[in-house]
Coordinates of C-alpha atoms in Angstrom, one line a residue:
M253 CA 16.8 -5.9 -22.4
S254 CA 16.7 -3.3 -25.2
R255 CA 19.6 -0.9 -25.9
R256 CA 17.4 2.0 -24.7
W257 CA 16.9 0.5 -21.3
Q258 CA 20.6 -0.5 -21.0
L259 CA 21.4 3.1 -21.6
F260 CA 18.9 4.2 -19.0
W261 CA 20.4 1.9 -16.3
L262 CA 24.0 2.9 -17.3
V263 CA 23.1 6.5 -16.9
E264 CA 21.3 5.9 -13.6
A265 CA 24.3 3.9 -12.2
A266 CA 26.7 6.6 -13.3
M267 CA 24.7 9.3 -11.6
F268 CA 24.4 7.2 -8.4
F269 CA 28.2 6.9 -8.2
V270 CA 28.4 10.7 -8.7
L271 CA 25.8 11.2 -5.9
C272 CA 27.8 9.0 -3.5
F273 CA 31.0 10.8 -4.4
Q274 CA 29.3 14.2 -3.7
I275 CA 28.0 13.0 -0.4
V276 CA 31.3 11.7 0.7
T277 CA 33.2 14.9 -0.3
N278 CA 30.6 17.2 1.4
P279 CA 31.3 17.0 5.2
P280 CA 27.9 18.5 6.4
V281 CA 25.9 16.1 4.2
L282 CA 28.1 13.2 5.1
V283 CA 27.6 13.9 8.8
G284 CA 23.8 14.1 8.3
V285 CA 23.7 10.8 6.4
V286 CA 25.9 9.0 9.0
F287 CA 23.9 10.4 11.9
G288 CA 20.6 9.4 10.2
V289 CA 21.9 5.8 9.6
V290 CA 23.1 5.5 13.2
A291 CA 19.7 6.8 14.4
L292 CA 17.9 4.3 12.2
V293 CA 20.0 1.4 13.5
I294 CA 19.4 2.5 17.1
G295 CA 15.6 2.7 16.4
A296 CA 15.6 -0.8 14.9
H297 CA 17.3 -2.4 17.9
V298 CA 15.9 -0.6 20.9
H299 CA 12.3 -0.3 22.1
R300 CA 12.6 2.8 24.2
F301 CA 12.0 6.0 22.1
Q302 CA 12.0 3.8 19.0
T303 CA 9.6 6.1 17.1
F304 CA 11.7 9.1 18.0
W305 CA 15.0 7.5 16.7
L306 CA 13.4 6.2 13.5
T307 CA 11.7 9.5 12.8
V308 CA 14.9 11.6 13.4
G309 CA 17.0 9.1 11.5
G310 CA 14.7 9.1 8.5
I311 CA 14.4 12.8 8.3
S312 CA 18.2 13.3 8.6
V313 CA 18.9 10.9 5.8
V314 CA 16.2 12.3 3.5
I315 CA 17.2 15.9 4.0
S316 CA 20.9 15.1 3.6
V317 CA 20.4 13.2 0.4
F318 CA 17.7 15.4 -1.2
V319 CA 19.7 18.6 -0.9
N320 CA 21.9 17.2 -3.7
P321 CA 20.6 18.1 -7.1
M322 CA 21.8 14.8 -8.5
I323 CA 19.1 12.8 -6.8
W324 CA 16.4 15.0 -8.4
I325 CA 17.9 14.4 -11.8
M326 CA 17.9 10.6 -11.1
L327 CA 14.2 10.8 -10.0
F328 CA 13.2 12.9 -13.0
L329 CA 14.8 10.4 -15.5
A330 CA 13.2 7.5 -13.6
A331 CA 9.8 9.2 -13.8
C332 CA 10.2 9.8 -17.5
A333 CA 11.2 6.1 -18.0
S334 CA 8.2 4.9 -16.0
L335 CA 5.8 7.1 -17.9
R336 CA 7.0 5.6 -21.2
L337 CA 6.8 2.1 -19.8
F338 CA 3.3 2.3 -18.4
T339 CA 1.8 4.4 -21.2
G340 CA 3.1 2.0 -23.9
Q341 CA 4.9 4.8 -25.8
N342 CA 8.1 3.0 -26.3
T343 CA 8.1 3.1 -30.1
S344 CA 6.6 6.5 -30.8
F345 CA 8.2 8.9 -28.4
G346 CA 10.0 12.0 -29.5
P347 CA 11.0 13.3 -32.9
W348 CA 13.7 10.6 -33.4
A349 CA 11.1 7.8 -33.1
R350 CA 8.6 9.7 -35.3
K351 CA 11.2 10.0 -38.1
H352 CA 10.2 13.7 -38.5
F353 CA 12.7 15.2 -41.0
L354 CA 12.4 18.4 -42.9
A355 CA 14.3 19.3 -46.0
V356 CA 16.9 22.1 -46.0
T357 CA 16.4 25.1 -48.3
T358 CA 19.4 27.4 -48.7
K359 CA 19.4 31.2 -49.4
Q360 CA 21.9 33.7 -50.7
P361 CA 24.9 34.5 -48.4
Q362 CA 24.2 37.3 -46.0
P363 CA 26.7 39.7 -44.3
K364 CA 28.3 38.1 -41.2
A365 CA 29.8 41.2 -39.5
G366 CA 28.4 41.3 -36.0
A367 CA 26.2 38.3 -36.4
M368 CA 25.6 35.9 -33.5
S369 CA 23.8 32.5 -33.3
S370 CA 23.1 30.0 -30.5
H371 CA 21.6 26.6 -29.8
P372 CA 20.5 24.9 -26.6
W373 CA 22.7 22.4 -24.7
F374 CA 19.7 20.3 -23.6
G375 CA 16.8 18.9 -25.7
D376 CA 16.1 17.6 -29.2
T377 CA 17.5 19.6 -32.2
N378 CA 16.3 19.6 -35.8
I379 CA 18.6 21.3 -38.3
G380 CA 17.0 21.6 -41.7
Q381 CA 13.5 22.7 -40.9
T382 CA 14.1 26.4 -41.7
Q383 CA 15.8 28.2 -44.6
F384 CA 19.4 29.0 -43.9
E385 CA 22.6 30.0 -45.5
W386 CA 25.1 27.1 -45.5
D387 CA 27.9 27.4 -43.0
D388 CA 30.0 24.8 -41.2
I389 CA 28.0 23.3 -38.3
N390 CA 29.5 23.2 -34.8
L391 CA 27.2 21.9 -32.1
T392 CA 27.7 21.2 -28.4
V393 CA 24.8 19.2 -26.8
A394 CA 24.7 17.9 -23.3
A395 CA 21.8 15.6 -23.8
G396 CA 19.1 15.1 -26.4
D397 CA 18.5 13.8 -30.0
T398 CA 20.0 15.7 -32.9
I399 CA 18.8 15.5 -36.5
I400 CA 20.7 17.2 -39.3
D401 CA 19.0 16.9 -42.7
L402 CA 21.2 18.0 -45.6
G403 CA 19.4 15.9 -48.2
N404 CA 18.3 18.7 -50.4
T405 CA 21.2 21.0 -49.8
L406 CA 23.7 21.9 -52.6
L407 CA 26.9 22.0 -50.6
P408 CA 29.7 24.3 -51.7
K409 CA 32.5 22.6 -53.6
G410 CA 35.4 21.6 -51.5
E411 CA 35.4 20.6 -47.8
N412 CA 32.4 21.2 -45.6
V413 CA 32.6 20.4 -41.9
V414 CA 30.0 19.2 -39.3
V415 CA 31.3 19.0 -35.7
I416 CA 29.1 17.6 -32.9
R417 CA 30.1 17.2 -29.3
K418 CA 27.5 15.4 -27.2
G419 CA 27.0 13.9 -23.8
F420 CA 24.0 11.6 -24.2
G421 CA 21.6 11.0 -27.1
K422 CA 21.2 10.0 -30.7
T423 CA 22.5 11.8 -33.7
R424 CA 21.3 11.3 -37.3
I425 CA 22.9 13.1 -40.3
L426 CA 21.4 12.9 -43.8
V427 CA 23.8 13.8 -46.6
P428 CA 23.1 14.3 -50.3
V429 CA 24.0 11.4 -52.7
G430 CA 27.2 12.1 -54.6
V431 CA 28.9 13.9 -51.7
G432 CA 32.1 12.4 -50.4
V433 CA 31.8 11.6 -46.7
A434 CA 34.6 11.4 -44.2
I435 CA 33.7 10.5 -40.6
D436 CA 35.8 10.8 -37.4
H437 CA 33.7 9.3 -34.6
S438 CA 34.6 8.8 -30.9
A439 CA 32.3 7.3 -28.3
V440 CA 32.5 5.6 -24.9
V441 CA 29.3 3.5 -25.5
G442 CA 27.2 3.4 -28.6
T443 CA 27.1 2.5 -32.3
L444 CA 28.2 4.0 -35.6
S445 CA 25.8 3.3 -38.5
V446 CA 26.7 4.3 -42.1
D447 CA 24.1 3.5 -44.7
G448 CA 22.6 0.8 -42.6
K449 CA 25.9 -0.9 -41.6
E450 CA 26.3 -0.8 -37.8
V451 CA 29.6 -0.9 -35.9
P452 CA 29.5 -1.1 -32.1
M453 CA 31.6 1.5 -30.3
K454 CA 33.1 0.9 -26.9
N455 CA 35.7 3.5 -25.8
Q456 CA 36.9 3.8 -29.4
T457 CA 37.7 6.2 -32.2
R458 CA 36.9 5.2 -35.8
K459 CA 37.5 6.8 -39.2
Y460 CA 35.4 6.2 -42.3
F461 CA 35.6 7.4 -45.9
S462 CA 32.8 6.8 -48.5
E463 CA 33.7 4.8 -51.6
D464 CA 33.3 7.8 -53.8
Y465 CA 35.3 10.2 -51.6
D466 CA 38.3 10.6 -53.9
D467 CA 36.2 11.2 -57.0
A468 CA 33.6 13.6 -55.5
S469 CA 33.8 17.3 -56.1
R470 CA 32.0 18.1 -52.8
H471 CA 33.0 16.7 -49.5
I472 CA 31.6 16.7 -46.0
H473 CA 33.8 16.0 -43.0
I474 CA 31.8 14.8 -39.9
L475 CA 33.5 14.9 -36.6
T476 CA 31.5 13.5 -33.6
N477 CA 32.5 13.0 -30.0
V478 CA 29.8 11.3 -27.9
L479 CA 29.9 10.0 -24.4
V480 CA 26.9 7.7 -24.7
G481 CA 24.8 7.5 -27.8
D482 CA 24.4 6.3 -31.4
V483 CA 25.4 8.2 -34.6
E484 CA 23.8 7.4 -37.9
V485 CA 24.8 8.8 -41.3
L486 CA 22.6 8.2 -44.3
A487 CA 22.9 9.2 -48.0
V488 CA 19.6 10.4 -49.4

């Protein structure tokens, strides 16, 4: 089984336990599920009014379970996985698989008074496809793939910081050659890949410094906290 499918089943199992917990801690829903199960058992063992008991029991269970948003999220993820499985798009799905990276072009610093910026919590993110003034990057992403391409960026001298907090998904960061790289990475499940060398992560925190870190005039400090997902850092 591939890592992608292992991740899928891990997420589905985690959401199933959350669903069970929410049912147990919600008295009206719990009563509806228990009543429905009892009605189904009665309908399976008696012949009188069997159709009535099976119908009432099935409706009670379905309504009690499907009022919980978690079951809809589980079904949505299962539908997406099934679509990828039956359409044969396992190797070319999404911007991560297509290796679609765009170079960064910087511009002159602009006044920051009163400025505001934002980014989505869900979905794929590409940083580097538009012209922007360099500033430290601080991202919080619930789920989705993130690509940060700094390959053609002239970073300011000194320490530059990239902070990424993520629930689920892959992260790829491209840094210019000659820049000293320091990585602080924490993950529950995933891998840390630096210049093609992969290190498995299981409830761990790892620190890494590039070989030219002490001699480089420009540094980038990458801090990543991921629940489930891979982080890859490449020098380009």
